[in-house]
PDB file of C-alpha atoms in Angstrom:
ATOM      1  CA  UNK A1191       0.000   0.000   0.000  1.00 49.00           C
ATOM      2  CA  UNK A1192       1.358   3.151  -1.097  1.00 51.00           C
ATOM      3  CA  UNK A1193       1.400   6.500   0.801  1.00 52.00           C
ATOM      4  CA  UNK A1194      -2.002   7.917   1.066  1.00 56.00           C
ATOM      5  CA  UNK A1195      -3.431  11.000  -1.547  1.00 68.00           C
ATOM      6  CA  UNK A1196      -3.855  14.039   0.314  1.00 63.00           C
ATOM      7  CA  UNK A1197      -6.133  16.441  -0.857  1.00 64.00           C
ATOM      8  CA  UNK A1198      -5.954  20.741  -0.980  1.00 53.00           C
ATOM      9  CA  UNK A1199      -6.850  20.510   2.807  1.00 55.00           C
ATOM     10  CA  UNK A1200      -3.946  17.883   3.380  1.00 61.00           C
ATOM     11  CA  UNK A1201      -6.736  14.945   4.086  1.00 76.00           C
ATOM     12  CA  UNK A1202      -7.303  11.710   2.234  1.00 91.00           C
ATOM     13  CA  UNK A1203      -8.721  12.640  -1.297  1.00 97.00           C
ATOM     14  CA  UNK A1204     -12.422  11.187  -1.916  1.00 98.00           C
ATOM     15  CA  UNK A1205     -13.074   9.611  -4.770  1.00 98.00           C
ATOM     16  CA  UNK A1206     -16.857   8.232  -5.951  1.00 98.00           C
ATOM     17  CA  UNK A1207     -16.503   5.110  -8.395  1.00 98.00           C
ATOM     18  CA  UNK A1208     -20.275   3.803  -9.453  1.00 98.00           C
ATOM     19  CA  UNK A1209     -21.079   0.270  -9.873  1.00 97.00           C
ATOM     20  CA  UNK A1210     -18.375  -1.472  -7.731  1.00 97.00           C
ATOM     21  CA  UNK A1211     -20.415  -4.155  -6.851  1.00 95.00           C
ATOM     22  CA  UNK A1212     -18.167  -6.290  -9.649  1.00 92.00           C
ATOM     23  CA  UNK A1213     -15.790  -6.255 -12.341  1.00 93.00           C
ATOM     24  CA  UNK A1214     -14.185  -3.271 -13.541  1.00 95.00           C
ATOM     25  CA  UNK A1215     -15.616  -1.109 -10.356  1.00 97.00           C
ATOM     26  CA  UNK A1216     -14.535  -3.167  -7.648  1.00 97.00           C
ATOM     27  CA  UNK A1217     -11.245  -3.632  -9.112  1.00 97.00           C
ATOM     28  CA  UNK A1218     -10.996   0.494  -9.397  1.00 98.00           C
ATOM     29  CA  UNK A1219     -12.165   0.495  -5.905  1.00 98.00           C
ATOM     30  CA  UNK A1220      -9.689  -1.782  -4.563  1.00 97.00           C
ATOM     31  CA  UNK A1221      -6.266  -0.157  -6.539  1.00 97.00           C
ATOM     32  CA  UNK A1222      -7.525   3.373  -5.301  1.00 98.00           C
ATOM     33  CA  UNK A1223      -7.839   2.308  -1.223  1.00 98.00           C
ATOM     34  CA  UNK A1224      -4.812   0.932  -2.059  1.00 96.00           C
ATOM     35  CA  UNK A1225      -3.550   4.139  -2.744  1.00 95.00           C
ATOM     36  CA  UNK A1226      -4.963   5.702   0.287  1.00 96.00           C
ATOM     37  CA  UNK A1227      -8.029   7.318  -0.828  1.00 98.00           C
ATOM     38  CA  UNK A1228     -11.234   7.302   0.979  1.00 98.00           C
ATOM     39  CA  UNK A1229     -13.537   5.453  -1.664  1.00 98.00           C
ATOM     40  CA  UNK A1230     -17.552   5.741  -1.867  1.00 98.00           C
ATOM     41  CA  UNK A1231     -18.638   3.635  -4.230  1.00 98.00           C
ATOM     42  CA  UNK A1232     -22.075   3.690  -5.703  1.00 98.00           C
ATOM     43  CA  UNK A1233     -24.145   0.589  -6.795  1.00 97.00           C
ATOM     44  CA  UNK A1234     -27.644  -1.152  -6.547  1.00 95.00           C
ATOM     45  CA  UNK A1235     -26.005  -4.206  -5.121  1.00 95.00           C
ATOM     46  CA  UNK A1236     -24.294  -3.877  -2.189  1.00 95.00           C
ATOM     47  CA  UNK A1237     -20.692  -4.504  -1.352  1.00 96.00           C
ATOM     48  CA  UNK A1238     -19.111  -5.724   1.929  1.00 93.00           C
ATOM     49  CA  UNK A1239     -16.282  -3.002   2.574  1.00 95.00           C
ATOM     50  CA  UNK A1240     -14.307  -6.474   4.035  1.00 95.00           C
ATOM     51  CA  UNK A1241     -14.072  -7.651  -0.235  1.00 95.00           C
ATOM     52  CA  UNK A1242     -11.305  -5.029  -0.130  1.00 96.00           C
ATOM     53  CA  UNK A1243      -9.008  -6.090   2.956  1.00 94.00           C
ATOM     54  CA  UNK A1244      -6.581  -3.640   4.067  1.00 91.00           C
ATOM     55  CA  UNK A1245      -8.838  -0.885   2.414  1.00 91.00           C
ATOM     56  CA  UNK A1246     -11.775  -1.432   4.099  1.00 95.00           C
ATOM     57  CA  UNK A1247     -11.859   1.069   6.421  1.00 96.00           C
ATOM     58  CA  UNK A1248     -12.064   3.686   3.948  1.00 97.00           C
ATOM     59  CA  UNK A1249     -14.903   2.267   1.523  1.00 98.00           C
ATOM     60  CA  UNK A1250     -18.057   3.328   1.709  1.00 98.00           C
ATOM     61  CA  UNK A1251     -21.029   2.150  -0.371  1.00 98.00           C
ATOM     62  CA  UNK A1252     -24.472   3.756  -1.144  1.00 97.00           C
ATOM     63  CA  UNK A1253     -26.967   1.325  -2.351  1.00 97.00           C
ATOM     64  CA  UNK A1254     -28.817   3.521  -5.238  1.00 97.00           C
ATOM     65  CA  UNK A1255     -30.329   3.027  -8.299  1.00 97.00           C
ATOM     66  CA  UNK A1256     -28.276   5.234 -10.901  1.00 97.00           C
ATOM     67  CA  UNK A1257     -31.173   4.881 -13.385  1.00 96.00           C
ATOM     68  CA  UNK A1258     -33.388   6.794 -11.226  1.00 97.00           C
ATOM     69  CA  UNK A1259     -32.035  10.255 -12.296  1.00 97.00           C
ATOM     70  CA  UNK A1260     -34.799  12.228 -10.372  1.00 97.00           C
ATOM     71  CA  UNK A1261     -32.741  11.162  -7.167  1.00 98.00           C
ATOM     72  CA  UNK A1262     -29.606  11.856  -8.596  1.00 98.00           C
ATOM     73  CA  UNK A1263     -28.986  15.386  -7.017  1.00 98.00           C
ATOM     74  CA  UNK A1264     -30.258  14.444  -3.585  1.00 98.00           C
ATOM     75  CA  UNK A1265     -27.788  11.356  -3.884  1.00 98.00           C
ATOM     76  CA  UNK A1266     -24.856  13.985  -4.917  1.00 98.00           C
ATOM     77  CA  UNK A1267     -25.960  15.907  -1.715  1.00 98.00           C
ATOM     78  CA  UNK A1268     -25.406  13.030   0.415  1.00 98.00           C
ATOM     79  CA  UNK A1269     -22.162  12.151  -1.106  1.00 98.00           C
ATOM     80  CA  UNK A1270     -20.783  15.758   0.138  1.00 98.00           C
ATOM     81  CA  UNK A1271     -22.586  16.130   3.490  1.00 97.00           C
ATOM     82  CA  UNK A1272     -21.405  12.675   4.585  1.00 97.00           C
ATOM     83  CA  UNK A1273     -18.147  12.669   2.863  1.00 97.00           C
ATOM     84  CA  UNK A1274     -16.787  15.553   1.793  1.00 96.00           C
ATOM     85  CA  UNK A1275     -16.275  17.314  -1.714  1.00 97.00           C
ATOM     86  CA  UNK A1276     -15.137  14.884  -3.234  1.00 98.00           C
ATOM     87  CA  UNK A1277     -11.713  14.661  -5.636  1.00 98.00           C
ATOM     88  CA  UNK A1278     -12.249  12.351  -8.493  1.00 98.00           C
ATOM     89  CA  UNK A1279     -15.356  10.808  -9.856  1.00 98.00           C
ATOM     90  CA  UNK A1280     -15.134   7.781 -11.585  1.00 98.00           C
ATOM     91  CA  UNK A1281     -18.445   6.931 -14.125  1.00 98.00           C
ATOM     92  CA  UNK A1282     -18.071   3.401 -14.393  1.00 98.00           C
ATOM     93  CA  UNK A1283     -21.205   1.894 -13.941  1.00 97.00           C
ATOM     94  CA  UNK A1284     -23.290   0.571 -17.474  1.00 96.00           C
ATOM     95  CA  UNK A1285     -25.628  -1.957 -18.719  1.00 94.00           C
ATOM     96  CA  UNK A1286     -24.594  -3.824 -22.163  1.00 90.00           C
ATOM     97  CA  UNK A1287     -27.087  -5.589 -23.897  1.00 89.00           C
ATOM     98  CA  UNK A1288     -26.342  -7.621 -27.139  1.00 88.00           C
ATOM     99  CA  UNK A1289     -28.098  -7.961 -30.017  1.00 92.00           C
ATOM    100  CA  UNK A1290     -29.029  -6.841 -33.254  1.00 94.00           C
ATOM    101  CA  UNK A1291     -30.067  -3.388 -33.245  1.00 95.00           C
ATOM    102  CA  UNK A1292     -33.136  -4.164 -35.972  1.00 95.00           C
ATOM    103  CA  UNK A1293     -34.555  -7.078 -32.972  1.00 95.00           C
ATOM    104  CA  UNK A1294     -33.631  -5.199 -29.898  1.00 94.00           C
ATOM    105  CA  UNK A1295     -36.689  -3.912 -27.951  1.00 96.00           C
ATOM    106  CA  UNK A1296     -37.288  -0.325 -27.897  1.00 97.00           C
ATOM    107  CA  UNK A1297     -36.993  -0.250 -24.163  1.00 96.00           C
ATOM    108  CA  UNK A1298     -33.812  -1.622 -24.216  1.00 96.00           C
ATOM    109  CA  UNK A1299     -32.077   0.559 -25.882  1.00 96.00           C
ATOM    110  CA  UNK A1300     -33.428   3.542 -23.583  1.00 97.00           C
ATOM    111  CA  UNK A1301     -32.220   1.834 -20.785  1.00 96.00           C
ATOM    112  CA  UNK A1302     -29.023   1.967 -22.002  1.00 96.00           C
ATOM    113  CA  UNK A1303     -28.973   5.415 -23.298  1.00 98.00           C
ATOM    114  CA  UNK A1304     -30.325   6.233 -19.562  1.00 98.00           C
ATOM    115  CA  UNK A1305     -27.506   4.376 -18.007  1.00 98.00           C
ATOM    116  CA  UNK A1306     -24.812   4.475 -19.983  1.00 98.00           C
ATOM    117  CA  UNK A1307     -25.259   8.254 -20.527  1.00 98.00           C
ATOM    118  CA  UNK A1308     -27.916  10.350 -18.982  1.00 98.00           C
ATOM    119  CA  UNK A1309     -27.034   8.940 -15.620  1.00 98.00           C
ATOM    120  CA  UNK A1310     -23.239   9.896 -16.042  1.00 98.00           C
ATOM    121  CA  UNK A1311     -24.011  13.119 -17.456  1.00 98.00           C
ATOM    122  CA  UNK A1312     -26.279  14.338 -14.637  1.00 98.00           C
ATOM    123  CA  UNK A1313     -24.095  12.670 -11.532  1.00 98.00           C
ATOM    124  CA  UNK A1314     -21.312  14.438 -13.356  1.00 98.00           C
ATOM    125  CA  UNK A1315     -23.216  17.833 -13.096  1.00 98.00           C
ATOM    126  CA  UNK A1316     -23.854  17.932  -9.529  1.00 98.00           C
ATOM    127  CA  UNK A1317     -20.630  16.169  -8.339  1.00 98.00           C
ATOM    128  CA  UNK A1318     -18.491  18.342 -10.595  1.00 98.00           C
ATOM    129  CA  UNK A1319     -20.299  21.679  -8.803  1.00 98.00           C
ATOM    130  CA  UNK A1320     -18.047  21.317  -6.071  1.00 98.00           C
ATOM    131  CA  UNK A1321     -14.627  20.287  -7.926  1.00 98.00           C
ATOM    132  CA  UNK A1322     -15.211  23.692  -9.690  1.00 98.00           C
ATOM    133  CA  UNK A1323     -15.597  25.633  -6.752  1.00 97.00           C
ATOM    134  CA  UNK A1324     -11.962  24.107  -4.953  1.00 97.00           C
ATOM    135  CA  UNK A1325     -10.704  24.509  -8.414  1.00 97.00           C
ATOM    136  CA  UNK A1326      -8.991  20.851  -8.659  1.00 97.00           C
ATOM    137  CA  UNK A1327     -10.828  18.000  -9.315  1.00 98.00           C
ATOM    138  CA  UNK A1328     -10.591  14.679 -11.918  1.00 98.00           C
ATOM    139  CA  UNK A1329     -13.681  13.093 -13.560  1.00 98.00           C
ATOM    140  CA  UNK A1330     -12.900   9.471 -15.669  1.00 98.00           C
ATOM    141  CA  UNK A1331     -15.337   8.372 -18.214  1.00 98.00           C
ATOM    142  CA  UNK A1332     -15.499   4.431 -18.832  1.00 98.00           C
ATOM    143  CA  UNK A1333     -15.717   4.155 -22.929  1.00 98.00           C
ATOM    144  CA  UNK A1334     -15.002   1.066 -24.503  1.00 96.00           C
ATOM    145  CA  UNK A1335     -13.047   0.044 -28.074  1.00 95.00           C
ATOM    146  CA  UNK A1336     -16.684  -0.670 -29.378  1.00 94.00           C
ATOM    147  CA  UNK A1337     -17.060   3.197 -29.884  1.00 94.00           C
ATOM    148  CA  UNK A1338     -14.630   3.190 -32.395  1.00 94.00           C
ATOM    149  CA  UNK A1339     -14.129  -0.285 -33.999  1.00 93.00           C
ATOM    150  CA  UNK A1340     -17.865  -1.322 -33.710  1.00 89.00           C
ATOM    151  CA  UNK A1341     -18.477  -4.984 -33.040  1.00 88.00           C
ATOM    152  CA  UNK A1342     -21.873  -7.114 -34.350  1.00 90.00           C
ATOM    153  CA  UNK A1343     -24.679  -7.415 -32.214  1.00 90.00           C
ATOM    154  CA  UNK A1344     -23.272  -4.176 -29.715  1.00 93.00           C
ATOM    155  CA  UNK A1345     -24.423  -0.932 -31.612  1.00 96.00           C
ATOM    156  CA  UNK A1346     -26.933   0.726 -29.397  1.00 96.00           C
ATOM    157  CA  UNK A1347     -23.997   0.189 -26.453  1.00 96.00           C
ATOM    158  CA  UNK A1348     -21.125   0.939 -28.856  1.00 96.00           C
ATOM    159  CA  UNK A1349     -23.279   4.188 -29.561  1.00 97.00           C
ATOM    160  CA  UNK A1350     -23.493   5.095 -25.848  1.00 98.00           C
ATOM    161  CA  UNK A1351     -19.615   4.582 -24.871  1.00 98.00           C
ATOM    162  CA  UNK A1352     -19.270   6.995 -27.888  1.00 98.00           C
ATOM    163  CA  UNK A1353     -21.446   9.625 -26.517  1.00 98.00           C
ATOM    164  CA  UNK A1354     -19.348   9.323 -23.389  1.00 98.00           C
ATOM    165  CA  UNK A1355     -15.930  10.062 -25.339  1.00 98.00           C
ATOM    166  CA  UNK A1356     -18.106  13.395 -26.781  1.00 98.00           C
ATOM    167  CA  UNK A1357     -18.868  14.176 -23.499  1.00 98.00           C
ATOM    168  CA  UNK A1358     -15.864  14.006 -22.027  1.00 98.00           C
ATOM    169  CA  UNK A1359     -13.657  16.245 -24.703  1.00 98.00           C
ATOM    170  CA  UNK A1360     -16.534  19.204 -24.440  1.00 98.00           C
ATOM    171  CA  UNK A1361     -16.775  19.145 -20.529  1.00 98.00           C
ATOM    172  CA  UNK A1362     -13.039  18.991 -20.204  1.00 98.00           C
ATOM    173  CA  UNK A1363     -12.926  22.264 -22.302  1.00 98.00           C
ATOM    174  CA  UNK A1364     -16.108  23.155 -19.723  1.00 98.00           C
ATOM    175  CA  UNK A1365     -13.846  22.620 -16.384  1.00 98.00           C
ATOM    176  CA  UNK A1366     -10.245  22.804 -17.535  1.00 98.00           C
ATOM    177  CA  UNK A1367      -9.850  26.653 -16.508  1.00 98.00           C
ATOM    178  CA  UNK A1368     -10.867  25.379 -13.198  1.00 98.00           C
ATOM    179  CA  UNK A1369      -8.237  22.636 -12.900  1.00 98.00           C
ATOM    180  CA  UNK A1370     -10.357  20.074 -12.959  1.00 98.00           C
ATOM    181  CA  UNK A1371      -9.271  17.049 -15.750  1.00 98.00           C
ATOM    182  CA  UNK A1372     -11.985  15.061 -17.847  1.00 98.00           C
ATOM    183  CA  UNK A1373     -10.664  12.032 -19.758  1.00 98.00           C
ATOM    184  CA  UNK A1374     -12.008   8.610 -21.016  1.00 98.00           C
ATOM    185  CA  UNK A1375     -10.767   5.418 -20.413  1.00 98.00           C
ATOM    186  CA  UNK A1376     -11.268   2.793 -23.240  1.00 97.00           C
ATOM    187  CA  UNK A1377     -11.117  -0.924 -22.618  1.00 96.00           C
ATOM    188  CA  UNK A1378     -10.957  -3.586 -24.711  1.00 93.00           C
ATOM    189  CA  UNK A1379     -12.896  -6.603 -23.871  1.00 85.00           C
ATOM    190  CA  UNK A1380     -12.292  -8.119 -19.956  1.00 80.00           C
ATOM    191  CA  UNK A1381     -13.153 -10.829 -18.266  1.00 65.00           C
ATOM    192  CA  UNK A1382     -16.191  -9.709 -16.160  1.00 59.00           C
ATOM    193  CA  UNK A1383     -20.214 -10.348 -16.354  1.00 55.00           C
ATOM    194  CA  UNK A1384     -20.617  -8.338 -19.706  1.00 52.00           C
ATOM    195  CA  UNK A1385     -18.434 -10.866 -21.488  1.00 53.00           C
ATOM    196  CA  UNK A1386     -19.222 -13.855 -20.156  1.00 52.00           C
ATOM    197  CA  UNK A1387     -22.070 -14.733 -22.973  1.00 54.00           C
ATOM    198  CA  UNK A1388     -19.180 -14.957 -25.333  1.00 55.00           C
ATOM    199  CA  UNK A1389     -18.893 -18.222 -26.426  1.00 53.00           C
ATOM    200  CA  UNK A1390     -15.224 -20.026 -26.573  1.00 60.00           C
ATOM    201  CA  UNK A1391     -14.563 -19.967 -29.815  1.00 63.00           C
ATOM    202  CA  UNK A1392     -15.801 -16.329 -29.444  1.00 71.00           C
ATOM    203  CA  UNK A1393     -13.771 -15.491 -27.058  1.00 69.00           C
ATOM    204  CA  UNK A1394     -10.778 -17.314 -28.775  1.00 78.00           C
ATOM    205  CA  UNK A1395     -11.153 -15.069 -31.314  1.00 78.00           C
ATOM    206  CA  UNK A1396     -10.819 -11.936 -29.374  1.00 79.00           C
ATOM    207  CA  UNK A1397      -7.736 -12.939 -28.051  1.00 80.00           C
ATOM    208  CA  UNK A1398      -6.187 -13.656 -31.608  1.00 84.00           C
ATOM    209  CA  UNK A1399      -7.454 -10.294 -32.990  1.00 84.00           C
ATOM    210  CA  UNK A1400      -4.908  -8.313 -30.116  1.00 90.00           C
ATOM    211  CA  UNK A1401      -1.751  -7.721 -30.947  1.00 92.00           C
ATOM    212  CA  UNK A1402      -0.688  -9.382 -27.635  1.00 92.00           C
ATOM    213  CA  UNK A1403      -3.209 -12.394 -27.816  1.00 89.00           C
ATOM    214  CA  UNK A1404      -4.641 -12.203 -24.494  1.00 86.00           C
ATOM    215  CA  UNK A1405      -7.634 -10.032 -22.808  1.00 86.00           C
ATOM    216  CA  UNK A1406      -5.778  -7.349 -21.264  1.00 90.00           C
ATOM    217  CA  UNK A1407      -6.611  -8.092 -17.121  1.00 91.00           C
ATOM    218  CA  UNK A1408      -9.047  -5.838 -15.016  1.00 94.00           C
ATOM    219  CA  UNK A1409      -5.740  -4.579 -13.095  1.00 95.00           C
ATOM    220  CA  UNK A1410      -4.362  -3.198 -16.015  1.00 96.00           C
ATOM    221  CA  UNK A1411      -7.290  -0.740 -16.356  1.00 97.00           C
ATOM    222  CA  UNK A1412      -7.984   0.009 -13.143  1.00 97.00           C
ATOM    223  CA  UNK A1413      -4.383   1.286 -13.452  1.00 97.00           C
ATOM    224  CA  UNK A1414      -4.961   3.522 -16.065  1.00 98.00           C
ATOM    225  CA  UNK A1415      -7.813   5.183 -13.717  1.00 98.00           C
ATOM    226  CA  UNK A1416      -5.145   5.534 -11.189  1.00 97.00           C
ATOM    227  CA  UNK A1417      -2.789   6.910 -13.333  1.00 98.00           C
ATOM    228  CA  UNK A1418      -5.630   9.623 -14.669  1.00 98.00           C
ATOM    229  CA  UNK A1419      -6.551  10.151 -11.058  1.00 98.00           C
ATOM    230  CA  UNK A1420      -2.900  11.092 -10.095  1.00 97.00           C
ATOM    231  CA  UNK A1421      -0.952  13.854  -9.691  1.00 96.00           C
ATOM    232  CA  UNK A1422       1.234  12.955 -13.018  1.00 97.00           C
ATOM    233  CA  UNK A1423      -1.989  12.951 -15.534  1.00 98.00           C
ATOM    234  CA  UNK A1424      -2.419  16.971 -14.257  1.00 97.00           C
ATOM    235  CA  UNK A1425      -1.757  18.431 -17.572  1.00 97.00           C
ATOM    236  CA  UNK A1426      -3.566  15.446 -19.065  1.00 98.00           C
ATOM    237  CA  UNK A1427      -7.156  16.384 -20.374  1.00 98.00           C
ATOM    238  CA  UNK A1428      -9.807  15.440 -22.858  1.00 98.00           C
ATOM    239  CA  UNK A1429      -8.324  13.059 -23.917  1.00 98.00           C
ATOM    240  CA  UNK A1430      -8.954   9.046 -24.285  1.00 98.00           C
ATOM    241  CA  UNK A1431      -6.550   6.245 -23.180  1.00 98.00           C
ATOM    242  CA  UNK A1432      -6.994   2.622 -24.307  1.00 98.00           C
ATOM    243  CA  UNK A1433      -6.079  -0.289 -23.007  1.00 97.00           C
ATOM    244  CA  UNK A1434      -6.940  -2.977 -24.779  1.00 94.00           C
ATOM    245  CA  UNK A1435      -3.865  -5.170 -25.391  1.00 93.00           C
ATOM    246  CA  UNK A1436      -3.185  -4.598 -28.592  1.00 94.00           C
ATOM    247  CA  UNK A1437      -6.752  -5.278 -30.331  1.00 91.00           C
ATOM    248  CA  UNK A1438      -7.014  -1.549 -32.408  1.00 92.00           C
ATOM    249  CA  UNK A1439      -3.291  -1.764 -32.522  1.00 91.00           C
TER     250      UNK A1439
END
């Protein structure tokens, strides 16, 4: 465990992550208590602080449905009063559905659209407020490779994750005179409950198409959140990093 963040006021920086409850989240979660932050994490599942060991004094979870965006500001306001203004947000949470786009139910695509970016948009706006205001502040955007090399059966999410990387180059022009960094982080396909309909030979296939022939692991891009998250991505803004193991290489 490394030596903990300190914020302006010299205290452990906060840092909200939604849906930690698995995969990518939790593994953001873990690498950024191991860093010393204080982490609140945000799902409709809940998570046992103990999952993270050492860290587990400093996680704190909120059981909330982010697709309920009328209770997003009063969830924002809770976040501050109880914890703080917090440092870094971390929009991680999203529903992927596959499927052809000319079969897919009407209602499922607005439930990603809702998820995958109205809810992110409008956490962002209140939780940003106060990042603005202390004039230092990091928000990280989870895109995928989908919103640039498309993939069958994933357009309606591939669209989403794309409307993310949009969002995140105009609101980082938005905030940067502030100090406050917006950036994307794009991963290529991981091991977690949104790939595990892929069938082996599927899968297989993946693999071969990266330029390193394997999925790249969860703790690779949770490391890439760190690294946006830290003190050496300051200047670094508006910009998209992907990790992906080689597959748009």
């Amino acid at each position: 465990m490394g030596p903990p963040h300190e914020d302006a006021a010299g205290g452990a920086r906060v840092v909200v992550v939604t849906g930690t409850s698995s995969g990518l989240g939790h593994a953001v979660a873990a690498a950024l208590l191991a860093d010393g932050d204080i982490v609140v994490g945000v799902s409709r599942r809940p998570v046992e602080a103990t999952s993270f060991g050492e860290g587990s004094p400093r996680y704190h979870h909120v059981c909330h449905d982010l697709g309920e965006l009328g209770s997003l500001k009063a969830l924002s306001d809770r976040i501050v009063r109880e914890h703080g203004a917090p440092f870094g947000l971390v929009n991680n949470a999203a529903v992927g559905i596959d499927g052809l786009l000319a079969t897919m139910h009407t209602s499922e695509i607005e439930r990603m659209v809702r998820l995958n970016v109205t809810s992110p948009m409008v956490l962002t706006k209140y939780l940003v407020r106060p990042m603005v205001s202390a004039r230092r502040g990091r928000v990280v955007n989870v895109s995928s490779i989908v919103a640039h090399t498309g993939y069958k059966g994933l357009a309606a999410y591939g669209a989403t994750k794309a409307a993310m990387e949009g969002f995140t180059r105009s609101l980082a022009r938005e905030v940067g005179s502030r100090r406050v960094t917006v950036n994307a982080i794009a991963p290529g396909f991981l091991d977690t409950e949104m790939t595990v309909s892929l069938a082996g030979a599927e899968a297989d296939r993946i693999r071969r198409r990266a330029a390193l022939g394997v999925l790249a692991p969860l703790s690779d891009v949770a490391a890439g959140v760190r690294y946006l998250l830290s003190d050496a991505a300051a200047s670094v803004t508006g910009t998209t990093l992907t990790i992906d193991a080689g597959a748009t290489a």
